[in-house]
PDB file of N, CA, C and O in Angstrom:
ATOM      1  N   UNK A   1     -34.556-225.979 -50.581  1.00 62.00           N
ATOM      2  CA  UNK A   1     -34.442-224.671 -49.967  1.00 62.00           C
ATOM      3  C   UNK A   1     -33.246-223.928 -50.540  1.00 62.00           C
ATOM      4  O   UNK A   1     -32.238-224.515 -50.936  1.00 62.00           O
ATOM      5  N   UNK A   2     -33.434-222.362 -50.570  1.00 74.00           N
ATOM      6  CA  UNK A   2     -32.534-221.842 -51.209  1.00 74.00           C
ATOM      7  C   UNK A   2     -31.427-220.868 -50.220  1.00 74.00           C
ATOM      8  O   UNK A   2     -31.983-220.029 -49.512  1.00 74.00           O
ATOM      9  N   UNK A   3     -30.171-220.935 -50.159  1.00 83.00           N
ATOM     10  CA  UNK A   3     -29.628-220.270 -49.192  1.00 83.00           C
ATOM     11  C   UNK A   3     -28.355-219.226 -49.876  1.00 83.00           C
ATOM     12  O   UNK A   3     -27.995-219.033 -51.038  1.00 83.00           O
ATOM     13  N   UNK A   4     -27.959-218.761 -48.743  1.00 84.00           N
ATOM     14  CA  UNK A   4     -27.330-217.360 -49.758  1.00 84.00           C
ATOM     15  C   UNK A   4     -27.406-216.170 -50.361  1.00 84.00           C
ATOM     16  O   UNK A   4     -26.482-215.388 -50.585  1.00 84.00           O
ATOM     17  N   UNK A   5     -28.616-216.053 -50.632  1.00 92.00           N
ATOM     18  CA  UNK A   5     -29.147-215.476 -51.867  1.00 92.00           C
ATOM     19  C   UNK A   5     -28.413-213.684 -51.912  1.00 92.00           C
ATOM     20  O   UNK A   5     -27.968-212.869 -51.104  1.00 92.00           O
ATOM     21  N   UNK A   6     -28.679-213.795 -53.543  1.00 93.00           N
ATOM     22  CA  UNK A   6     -27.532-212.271 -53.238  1.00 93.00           C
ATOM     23  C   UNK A   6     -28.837-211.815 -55.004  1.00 93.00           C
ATOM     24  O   UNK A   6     -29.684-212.581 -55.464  1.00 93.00           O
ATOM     25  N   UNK A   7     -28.593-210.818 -55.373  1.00 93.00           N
ATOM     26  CA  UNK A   7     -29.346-210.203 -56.479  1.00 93.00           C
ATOM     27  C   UNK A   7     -28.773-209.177 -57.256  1.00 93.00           C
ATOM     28  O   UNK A   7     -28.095-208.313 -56.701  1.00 93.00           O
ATOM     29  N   UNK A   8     -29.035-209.164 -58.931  1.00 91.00           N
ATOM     30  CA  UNK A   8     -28.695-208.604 -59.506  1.00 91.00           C
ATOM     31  C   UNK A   8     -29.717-207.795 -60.376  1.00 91.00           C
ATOM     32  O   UNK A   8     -30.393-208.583 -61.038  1.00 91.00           O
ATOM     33  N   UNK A   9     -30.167-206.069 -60.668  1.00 89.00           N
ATOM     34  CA  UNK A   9     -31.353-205.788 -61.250  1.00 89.00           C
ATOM     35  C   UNK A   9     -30.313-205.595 -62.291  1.00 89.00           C
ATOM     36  O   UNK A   9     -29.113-205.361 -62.149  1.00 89.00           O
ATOM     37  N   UNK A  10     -31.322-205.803 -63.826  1.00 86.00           N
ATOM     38  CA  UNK A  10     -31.294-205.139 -65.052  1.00 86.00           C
ATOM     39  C   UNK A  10     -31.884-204.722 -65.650  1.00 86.00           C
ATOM     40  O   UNK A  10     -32.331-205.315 -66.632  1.00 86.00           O
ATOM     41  N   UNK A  11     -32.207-203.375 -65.323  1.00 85.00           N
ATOM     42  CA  UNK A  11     -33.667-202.603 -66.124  1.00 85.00           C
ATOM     43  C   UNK A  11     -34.928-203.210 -65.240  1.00 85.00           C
ATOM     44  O   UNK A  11     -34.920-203.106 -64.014  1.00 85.00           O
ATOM     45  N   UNK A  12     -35.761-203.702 -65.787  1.00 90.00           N
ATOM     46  CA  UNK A  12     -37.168-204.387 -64.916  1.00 90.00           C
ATOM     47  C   UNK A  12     -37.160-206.121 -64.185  1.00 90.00           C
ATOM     48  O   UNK A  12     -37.955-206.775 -63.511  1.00 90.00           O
ATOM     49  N   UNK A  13     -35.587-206.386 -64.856  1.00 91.00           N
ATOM     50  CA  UNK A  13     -35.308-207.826 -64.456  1.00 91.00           C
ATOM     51  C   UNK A  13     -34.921-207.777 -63.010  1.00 91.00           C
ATOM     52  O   UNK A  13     -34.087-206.950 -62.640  1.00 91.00           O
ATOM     53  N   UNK A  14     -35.685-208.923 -61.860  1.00 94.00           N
ATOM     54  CA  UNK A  14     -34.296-209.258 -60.530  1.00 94.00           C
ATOM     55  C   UNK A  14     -34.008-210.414 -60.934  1.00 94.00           C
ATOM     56  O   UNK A  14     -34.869-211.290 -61.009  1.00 94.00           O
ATOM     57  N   UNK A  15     -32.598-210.637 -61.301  1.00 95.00           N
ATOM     58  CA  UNK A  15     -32.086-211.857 -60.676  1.00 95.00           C
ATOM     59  C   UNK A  15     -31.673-212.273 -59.528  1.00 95.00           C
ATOM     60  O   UNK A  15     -30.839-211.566 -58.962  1.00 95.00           O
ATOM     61  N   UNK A  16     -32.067-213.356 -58.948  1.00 96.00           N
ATOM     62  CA  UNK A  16     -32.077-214.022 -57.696  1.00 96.00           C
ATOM     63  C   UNK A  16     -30.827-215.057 -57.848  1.00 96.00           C
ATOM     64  O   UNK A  16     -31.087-216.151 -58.350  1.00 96.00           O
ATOM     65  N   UNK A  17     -29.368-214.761 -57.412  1.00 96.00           N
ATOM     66  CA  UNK A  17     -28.704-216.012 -57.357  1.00 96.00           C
ATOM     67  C   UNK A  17     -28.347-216.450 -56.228  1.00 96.00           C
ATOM     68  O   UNK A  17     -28.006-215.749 -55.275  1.00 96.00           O
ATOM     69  N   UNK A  18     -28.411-217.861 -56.265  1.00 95.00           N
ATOM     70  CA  UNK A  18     -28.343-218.653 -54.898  1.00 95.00           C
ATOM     71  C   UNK A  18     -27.520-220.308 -54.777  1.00 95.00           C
ATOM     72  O   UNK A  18     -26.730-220.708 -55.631  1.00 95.00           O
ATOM     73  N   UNK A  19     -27.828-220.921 -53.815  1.00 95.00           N
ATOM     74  CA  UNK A  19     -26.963-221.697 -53.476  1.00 95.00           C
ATOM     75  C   UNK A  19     -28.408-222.887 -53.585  1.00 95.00           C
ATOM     76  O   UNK A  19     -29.371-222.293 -53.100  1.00 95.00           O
ATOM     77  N   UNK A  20     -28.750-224.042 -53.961  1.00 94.00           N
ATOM     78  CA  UNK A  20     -29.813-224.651 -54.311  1.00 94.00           C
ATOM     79  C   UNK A  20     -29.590-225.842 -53.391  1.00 94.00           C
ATOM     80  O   UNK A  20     -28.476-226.218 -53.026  1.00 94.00           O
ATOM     81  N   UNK A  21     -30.841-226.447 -53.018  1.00 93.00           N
ATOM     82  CA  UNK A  21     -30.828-227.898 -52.235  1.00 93.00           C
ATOM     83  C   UNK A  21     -30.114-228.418 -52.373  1.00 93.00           C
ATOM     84  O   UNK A  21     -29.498-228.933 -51.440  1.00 93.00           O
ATOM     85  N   UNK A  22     -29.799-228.572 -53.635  1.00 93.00           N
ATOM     86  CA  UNK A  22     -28.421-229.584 -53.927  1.00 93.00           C
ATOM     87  C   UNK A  22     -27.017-228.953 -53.985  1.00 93.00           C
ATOM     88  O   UNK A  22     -26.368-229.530 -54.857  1.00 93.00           O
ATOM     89  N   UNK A  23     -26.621-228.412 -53.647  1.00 92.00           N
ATOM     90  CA  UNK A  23     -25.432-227.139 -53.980  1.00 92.00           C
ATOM     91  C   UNK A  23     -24.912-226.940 -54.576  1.00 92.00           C
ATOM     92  O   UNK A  23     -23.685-226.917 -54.673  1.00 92.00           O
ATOM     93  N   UNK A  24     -26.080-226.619 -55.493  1.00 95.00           N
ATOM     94  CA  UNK A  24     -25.268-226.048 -57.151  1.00 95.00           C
ATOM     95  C   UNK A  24     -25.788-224.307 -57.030  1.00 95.00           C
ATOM     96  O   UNK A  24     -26.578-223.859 -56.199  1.00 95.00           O
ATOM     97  N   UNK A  25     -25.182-223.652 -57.961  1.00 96.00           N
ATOM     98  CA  UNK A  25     -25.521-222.438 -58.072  1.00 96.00           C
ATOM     99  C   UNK A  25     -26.567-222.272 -58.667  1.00 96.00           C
ATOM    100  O   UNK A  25     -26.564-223.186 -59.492  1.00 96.00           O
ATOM    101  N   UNK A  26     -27.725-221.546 -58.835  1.00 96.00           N
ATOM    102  CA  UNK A  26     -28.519-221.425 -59.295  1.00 96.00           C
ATOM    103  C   UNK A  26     -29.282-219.964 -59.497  1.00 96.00           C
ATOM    104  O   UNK A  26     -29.215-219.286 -58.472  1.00 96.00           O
ATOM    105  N   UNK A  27     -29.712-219.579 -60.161  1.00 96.00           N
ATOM    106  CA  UNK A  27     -30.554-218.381 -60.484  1.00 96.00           C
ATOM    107  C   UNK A  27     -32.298-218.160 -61.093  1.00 96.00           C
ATOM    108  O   UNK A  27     -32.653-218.502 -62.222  1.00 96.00           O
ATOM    109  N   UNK A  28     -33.201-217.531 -60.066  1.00 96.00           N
ATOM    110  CA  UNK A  28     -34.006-217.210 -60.548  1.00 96.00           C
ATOM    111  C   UNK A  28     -34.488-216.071 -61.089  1.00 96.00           C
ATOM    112  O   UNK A  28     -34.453-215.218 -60.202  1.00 96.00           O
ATOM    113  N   UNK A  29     -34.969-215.566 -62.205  1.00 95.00           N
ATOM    114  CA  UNK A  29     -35.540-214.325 -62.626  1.00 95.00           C
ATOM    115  C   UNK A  29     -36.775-214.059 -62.478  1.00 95.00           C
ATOM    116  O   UNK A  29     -37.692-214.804 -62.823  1.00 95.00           O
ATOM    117  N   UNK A  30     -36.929-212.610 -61.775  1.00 96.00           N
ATOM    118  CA  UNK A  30     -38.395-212.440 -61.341  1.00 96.00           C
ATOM    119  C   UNK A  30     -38.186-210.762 -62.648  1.00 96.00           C
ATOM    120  O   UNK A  30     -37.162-210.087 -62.753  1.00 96.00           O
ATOM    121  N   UNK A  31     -39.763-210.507 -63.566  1.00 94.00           N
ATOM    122  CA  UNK A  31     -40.050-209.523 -64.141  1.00 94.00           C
ATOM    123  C   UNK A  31     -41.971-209.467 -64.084  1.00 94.00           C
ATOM    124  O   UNK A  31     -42.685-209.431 -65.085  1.00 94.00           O
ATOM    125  N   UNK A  32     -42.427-209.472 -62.730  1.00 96.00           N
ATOM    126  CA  UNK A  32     -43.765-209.371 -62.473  1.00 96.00           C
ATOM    127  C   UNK A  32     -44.195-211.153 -61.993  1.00 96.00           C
ATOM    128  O   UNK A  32     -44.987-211.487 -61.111  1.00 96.00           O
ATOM    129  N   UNK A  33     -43.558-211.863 -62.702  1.00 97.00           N
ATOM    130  CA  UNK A  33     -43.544-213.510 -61.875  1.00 97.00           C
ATOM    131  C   UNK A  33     -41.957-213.936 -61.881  1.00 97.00           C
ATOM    132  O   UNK A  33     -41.043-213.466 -62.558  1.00 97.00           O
ATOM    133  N   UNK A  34     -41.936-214.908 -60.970  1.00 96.00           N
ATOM    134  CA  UNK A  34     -40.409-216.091 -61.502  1.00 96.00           C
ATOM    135  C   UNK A  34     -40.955-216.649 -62.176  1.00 96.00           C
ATOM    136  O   UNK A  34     -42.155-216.864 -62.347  1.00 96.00           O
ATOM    137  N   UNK A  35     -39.343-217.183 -63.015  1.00 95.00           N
ATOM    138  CA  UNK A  35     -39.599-217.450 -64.237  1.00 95.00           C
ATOM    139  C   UNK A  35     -39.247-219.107 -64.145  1.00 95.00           C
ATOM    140  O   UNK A  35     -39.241-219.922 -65.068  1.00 95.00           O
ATOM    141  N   UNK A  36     -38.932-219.337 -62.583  1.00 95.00           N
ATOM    142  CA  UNK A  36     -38.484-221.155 -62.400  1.00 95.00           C
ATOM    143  C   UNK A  36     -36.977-220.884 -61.798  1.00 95.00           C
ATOM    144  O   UNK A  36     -36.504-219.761 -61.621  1.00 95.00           O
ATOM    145  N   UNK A  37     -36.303-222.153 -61.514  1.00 96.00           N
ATOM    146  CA  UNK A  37     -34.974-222.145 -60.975  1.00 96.00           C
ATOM    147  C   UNK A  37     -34.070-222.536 -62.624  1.00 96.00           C
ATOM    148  O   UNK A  37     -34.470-223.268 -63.529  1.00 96.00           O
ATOM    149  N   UNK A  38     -32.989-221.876 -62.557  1.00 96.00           N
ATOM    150  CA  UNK A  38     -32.007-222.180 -63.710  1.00 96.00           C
ATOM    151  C   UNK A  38     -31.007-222.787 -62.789  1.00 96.00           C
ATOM    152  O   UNK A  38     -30.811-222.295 -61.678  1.00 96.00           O
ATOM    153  N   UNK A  39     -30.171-224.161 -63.342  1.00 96.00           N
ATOM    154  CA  UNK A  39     -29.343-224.283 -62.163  1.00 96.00           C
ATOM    155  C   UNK A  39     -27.898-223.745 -63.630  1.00 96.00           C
ATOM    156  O   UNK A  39     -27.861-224.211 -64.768  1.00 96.00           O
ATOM    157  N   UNK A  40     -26.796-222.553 -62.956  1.00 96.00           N
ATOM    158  CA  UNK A  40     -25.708-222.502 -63.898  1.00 96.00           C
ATOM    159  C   UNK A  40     -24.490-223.468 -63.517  1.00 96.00           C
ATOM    160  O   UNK A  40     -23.371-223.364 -64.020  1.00 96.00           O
ATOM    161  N   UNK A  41     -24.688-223.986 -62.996  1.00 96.00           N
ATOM    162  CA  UNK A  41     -23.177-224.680 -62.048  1.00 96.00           C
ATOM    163  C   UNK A  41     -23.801-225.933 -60.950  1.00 96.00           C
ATOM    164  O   UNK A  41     -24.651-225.869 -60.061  1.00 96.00           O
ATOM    165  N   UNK A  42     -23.108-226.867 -61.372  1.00 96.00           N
ATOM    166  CA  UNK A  42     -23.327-228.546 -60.822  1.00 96.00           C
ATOM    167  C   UNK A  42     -21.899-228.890 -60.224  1.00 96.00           C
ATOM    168  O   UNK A  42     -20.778-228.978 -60.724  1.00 96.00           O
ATOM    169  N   UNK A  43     -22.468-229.068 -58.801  1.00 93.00           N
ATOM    170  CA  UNK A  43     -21.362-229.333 -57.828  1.00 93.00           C
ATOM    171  C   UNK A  43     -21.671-229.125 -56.311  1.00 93.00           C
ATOM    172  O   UNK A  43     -22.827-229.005 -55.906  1.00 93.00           O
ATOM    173  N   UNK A  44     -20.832-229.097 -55.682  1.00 92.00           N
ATOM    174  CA  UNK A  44     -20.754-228.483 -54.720  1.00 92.00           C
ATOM    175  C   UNK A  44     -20.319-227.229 -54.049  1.00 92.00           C
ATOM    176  O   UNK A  44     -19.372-227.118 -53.271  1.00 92.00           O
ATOM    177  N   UNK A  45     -21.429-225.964 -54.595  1.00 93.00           N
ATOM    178  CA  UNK A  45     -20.605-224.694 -54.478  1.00 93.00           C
ATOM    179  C   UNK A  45     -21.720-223.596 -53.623  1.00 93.00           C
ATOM    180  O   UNK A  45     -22.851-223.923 -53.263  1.00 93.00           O
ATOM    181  N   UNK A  46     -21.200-222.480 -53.449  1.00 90.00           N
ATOM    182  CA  UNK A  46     -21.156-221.676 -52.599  1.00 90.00           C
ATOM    183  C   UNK A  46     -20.723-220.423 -52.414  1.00 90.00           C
ATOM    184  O   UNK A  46     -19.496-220.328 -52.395  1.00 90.00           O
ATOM    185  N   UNK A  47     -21.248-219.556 -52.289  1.00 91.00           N
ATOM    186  CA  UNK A  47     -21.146-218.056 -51.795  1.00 91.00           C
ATOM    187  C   UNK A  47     -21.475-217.303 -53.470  1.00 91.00           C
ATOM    188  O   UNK A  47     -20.714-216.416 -53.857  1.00 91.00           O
ATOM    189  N   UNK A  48     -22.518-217.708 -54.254  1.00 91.00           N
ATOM    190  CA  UNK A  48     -22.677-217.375 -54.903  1.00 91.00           C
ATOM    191  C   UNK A  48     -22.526-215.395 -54.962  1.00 91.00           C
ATOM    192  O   UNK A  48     -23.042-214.871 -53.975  1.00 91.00           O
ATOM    193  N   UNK A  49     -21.882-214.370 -56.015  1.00 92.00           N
ATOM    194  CA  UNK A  49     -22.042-213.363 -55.672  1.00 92.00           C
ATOM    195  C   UNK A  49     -22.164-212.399 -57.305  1.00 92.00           C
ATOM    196  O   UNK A  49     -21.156-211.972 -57.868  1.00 92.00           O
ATOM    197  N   UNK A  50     -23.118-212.266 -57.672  1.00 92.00           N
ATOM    198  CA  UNK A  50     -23.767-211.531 -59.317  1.00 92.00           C
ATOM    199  C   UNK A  50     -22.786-210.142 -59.009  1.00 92.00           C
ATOM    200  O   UNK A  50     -22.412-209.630 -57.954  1.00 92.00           O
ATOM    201  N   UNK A  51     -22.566-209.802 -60.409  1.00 84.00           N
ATOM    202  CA  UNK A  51     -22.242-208.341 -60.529  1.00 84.00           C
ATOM    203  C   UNK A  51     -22.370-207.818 -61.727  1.00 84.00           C
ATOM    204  O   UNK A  51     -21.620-208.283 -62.585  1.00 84.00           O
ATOM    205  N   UNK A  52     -23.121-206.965 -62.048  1.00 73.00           N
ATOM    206  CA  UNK A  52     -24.085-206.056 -62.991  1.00 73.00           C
ATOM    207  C   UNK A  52     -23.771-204.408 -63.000  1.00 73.00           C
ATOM    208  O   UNK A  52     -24.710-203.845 -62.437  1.00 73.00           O
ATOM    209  N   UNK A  53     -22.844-203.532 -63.416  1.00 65.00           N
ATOM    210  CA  UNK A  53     -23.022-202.279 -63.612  1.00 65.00           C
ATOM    211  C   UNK A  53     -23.526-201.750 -65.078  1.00 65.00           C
ATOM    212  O   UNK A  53     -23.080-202.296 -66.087  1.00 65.00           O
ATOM    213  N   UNK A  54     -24.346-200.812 -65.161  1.00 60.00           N
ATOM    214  CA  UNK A  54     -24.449-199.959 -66.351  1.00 60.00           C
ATOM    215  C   UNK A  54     -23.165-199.253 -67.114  1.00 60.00           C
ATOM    216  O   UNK A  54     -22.921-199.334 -68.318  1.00 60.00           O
ATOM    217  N   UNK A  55     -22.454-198.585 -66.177  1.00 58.00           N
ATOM    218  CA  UNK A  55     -21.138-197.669 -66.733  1.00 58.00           C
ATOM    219  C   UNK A  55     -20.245-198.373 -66.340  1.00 58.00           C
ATOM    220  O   UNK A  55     -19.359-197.957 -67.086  1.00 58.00           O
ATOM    221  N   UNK A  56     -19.687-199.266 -65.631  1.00 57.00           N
ATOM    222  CA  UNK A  56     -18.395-199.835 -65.294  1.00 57.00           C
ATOM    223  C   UNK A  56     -18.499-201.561 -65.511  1.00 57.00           C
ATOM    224  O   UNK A  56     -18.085-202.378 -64.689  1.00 57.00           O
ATOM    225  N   UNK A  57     -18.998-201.811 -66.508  1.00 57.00           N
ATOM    226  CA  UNK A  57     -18.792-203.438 -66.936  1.00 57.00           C
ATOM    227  C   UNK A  57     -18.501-203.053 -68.619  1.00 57.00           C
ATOM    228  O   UNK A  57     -19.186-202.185 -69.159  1.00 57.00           O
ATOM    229  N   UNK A  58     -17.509-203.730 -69.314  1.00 58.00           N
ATOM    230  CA  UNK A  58     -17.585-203.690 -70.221  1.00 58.00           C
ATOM    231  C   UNK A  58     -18.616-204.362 -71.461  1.00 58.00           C
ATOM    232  O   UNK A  58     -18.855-204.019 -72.618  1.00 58.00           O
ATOM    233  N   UNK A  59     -19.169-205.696 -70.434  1.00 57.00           N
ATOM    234  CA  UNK A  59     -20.087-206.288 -71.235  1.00 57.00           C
ATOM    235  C   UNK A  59     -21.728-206.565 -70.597  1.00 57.00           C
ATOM    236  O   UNK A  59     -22.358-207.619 -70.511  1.00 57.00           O
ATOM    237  N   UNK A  60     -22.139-205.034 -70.169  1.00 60.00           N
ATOM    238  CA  UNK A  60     -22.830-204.712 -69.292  1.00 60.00           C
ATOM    239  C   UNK A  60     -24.904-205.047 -70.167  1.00 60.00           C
ATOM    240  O   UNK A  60     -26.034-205.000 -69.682  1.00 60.00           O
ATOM    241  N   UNK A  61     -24.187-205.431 -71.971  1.00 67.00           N
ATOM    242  CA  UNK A  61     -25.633-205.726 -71.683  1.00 67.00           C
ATOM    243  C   UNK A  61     -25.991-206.594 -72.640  1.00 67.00           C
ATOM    244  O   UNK A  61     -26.891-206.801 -73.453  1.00 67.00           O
ATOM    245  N   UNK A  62     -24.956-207.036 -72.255  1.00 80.00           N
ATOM    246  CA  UNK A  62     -25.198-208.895 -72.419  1.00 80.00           C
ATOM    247  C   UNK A  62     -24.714-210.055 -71.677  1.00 80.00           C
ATOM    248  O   UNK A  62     -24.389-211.183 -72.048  1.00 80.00           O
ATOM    249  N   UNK A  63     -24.765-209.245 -70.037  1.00 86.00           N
ATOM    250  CA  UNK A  63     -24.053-210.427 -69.421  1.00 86.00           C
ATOM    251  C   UNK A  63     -24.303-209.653 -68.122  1.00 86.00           C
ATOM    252  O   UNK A  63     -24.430-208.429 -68.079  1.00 86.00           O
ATOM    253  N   UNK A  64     -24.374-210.664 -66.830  1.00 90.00           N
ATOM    254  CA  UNK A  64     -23.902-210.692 -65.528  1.00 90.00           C
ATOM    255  C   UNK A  64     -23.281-211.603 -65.070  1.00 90.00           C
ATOM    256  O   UNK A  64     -23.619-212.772 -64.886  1.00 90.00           O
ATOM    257  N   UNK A  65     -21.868-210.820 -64.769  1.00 90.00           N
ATOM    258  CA  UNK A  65     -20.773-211.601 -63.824  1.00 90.00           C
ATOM    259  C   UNK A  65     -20.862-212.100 -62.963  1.00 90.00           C
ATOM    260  O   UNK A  65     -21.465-211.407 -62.144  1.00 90.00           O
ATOM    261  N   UNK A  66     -20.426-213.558 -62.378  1.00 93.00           N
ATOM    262  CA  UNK A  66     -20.995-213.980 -60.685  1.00 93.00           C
ATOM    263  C   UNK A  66     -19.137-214.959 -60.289  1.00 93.00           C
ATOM    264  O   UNK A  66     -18.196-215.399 -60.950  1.00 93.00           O
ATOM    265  N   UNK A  67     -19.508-214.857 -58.946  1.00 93.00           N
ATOM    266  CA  UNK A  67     -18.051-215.590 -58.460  1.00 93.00           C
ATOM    267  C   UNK A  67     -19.081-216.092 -57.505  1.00 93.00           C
ATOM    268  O   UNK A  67     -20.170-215.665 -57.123  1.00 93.00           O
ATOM    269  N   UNK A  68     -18.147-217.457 -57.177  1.00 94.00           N
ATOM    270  CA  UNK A  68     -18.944-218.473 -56.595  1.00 94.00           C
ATOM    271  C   UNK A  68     -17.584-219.336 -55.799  1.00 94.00           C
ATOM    272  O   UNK A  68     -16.422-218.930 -55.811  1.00 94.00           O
ATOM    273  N   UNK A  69     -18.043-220.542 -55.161  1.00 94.00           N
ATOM    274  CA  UNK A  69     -16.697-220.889 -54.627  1.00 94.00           C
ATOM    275  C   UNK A  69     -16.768-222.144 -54.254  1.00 94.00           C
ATOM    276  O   UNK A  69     -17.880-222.117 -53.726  1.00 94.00           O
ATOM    277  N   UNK A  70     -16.356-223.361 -54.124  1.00 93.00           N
ATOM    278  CA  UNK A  70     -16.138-224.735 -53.600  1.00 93.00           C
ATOM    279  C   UNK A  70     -16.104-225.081 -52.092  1.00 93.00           C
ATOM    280  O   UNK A  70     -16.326-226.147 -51.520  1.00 93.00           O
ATOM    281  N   UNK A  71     -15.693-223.635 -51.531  1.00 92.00           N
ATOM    282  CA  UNK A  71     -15.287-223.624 -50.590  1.00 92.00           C
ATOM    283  C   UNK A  71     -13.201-223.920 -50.035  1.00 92.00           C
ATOM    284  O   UNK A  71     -12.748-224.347 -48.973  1.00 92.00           O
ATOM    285  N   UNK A  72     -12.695-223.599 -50.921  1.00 95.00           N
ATOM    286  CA  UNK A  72     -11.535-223.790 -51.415  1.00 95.00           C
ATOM    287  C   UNK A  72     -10.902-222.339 -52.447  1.00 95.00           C
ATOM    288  O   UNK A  72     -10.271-221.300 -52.250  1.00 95.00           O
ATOM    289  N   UNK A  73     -11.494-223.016 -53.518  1.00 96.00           N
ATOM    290  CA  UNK A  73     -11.083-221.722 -54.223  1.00 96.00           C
ATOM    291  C   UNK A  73     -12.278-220.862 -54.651  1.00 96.00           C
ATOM    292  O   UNK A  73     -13.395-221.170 -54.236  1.00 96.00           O
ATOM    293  N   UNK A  74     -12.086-219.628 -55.587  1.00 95.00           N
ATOM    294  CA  UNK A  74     -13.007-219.053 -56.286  1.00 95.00           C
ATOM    295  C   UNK A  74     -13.387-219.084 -57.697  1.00 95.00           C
ATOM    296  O   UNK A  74     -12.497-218.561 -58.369  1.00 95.00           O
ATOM    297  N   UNK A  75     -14.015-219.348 -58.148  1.00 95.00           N
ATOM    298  CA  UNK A  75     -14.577-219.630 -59.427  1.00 95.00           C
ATOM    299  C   UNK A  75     -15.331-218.442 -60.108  1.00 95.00           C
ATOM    300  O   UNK A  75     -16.330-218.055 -59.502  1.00 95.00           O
ATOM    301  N   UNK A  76     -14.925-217.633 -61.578  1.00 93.00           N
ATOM    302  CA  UNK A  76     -16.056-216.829 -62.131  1.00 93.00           C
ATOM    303  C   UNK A  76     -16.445-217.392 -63.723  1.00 93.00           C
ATOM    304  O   UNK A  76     -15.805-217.921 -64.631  1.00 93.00           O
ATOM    305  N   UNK A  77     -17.976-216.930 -63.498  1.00 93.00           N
ATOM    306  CA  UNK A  77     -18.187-216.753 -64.877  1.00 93.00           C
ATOM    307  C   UNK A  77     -19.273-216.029 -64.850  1.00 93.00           C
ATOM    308  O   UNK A  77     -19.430-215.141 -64.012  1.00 93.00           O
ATOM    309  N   UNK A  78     -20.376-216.396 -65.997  1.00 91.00           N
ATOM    310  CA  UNK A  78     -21.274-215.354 -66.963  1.00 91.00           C
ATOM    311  C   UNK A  78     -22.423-215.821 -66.730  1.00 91.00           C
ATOM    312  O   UNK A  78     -22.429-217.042 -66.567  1.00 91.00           O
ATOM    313  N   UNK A  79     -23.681-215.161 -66.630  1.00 93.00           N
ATOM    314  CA  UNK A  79     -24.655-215.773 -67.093  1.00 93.00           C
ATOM    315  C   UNK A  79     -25.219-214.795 -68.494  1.00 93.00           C
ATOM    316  O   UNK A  79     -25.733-213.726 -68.169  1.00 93.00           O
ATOM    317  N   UNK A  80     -25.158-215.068 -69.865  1.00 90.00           N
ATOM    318  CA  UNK A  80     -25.689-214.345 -70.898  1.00 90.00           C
ATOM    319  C   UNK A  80     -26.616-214.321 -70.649  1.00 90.00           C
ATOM    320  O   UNK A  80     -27.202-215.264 -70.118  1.00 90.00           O
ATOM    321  N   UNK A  81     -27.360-212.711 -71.069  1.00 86.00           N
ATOM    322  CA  UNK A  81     -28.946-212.262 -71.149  1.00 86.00           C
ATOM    323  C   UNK A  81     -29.089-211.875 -72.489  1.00 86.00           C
ATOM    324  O   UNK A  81     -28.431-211.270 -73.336  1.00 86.00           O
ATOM    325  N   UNK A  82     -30.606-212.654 -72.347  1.00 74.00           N
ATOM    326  CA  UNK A  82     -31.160-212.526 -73.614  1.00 74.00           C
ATOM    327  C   UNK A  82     -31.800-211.093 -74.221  1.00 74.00           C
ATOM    328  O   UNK A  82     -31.766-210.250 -73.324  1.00 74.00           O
ATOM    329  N   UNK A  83     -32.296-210.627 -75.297  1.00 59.00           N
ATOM    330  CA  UNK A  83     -32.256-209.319 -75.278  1.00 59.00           C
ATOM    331  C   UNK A  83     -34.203-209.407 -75.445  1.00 59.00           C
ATOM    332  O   UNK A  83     -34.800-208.637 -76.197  1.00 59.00           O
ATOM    333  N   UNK A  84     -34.757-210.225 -74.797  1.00 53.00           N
ATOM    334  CA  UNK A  84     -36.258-210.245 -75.256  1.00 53.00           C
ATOM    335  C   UNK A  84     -36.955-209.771 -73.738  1.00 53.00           C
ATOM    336  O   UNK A  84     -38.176-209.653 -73.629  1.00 53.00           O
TER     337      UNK A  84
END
């Protein structure tokens, strides 16, 4: 089961990121179907949260930003998008 869930659009893409059975971070992409679960992060984490602007990200199109957390501290990184 998936809990959390927070979303990021890009153009015709949703990404779905979430907190996974096992509590790792994880992301699904829906563009007319999902595309499966990606897990980005193995552990025990939480409060997954994507961030995607057009005009105010510098690396707005090749990437969405996410912060996530242990429950302790906060953790960021990337998920790269592909350009297909």
């Amino acid at each position: 089961a998936t809990t959390e869930p927070a979303i990021a659009i890009v153009g015709t893409n949703v990404y779905m990121f979430y907190q996974n059975s096992a509590n790792d971070i994880a992301y699904d992409k829906y563009n007319g179907s999902w595309s499966g679960e990606t897990t980005l992060e193995t552990g025990t984490y939480r409060d997954t949260k994507p961030k995607w602007a057009e005009f105010n990200d510098s690396q707005q199109a090749t990437q969405i930003d996410y912060l996530f957390s242990d429950g302790t501290d906060i953790y960021w990184n990337k998920l790269a998008l592909t350009t297909s």
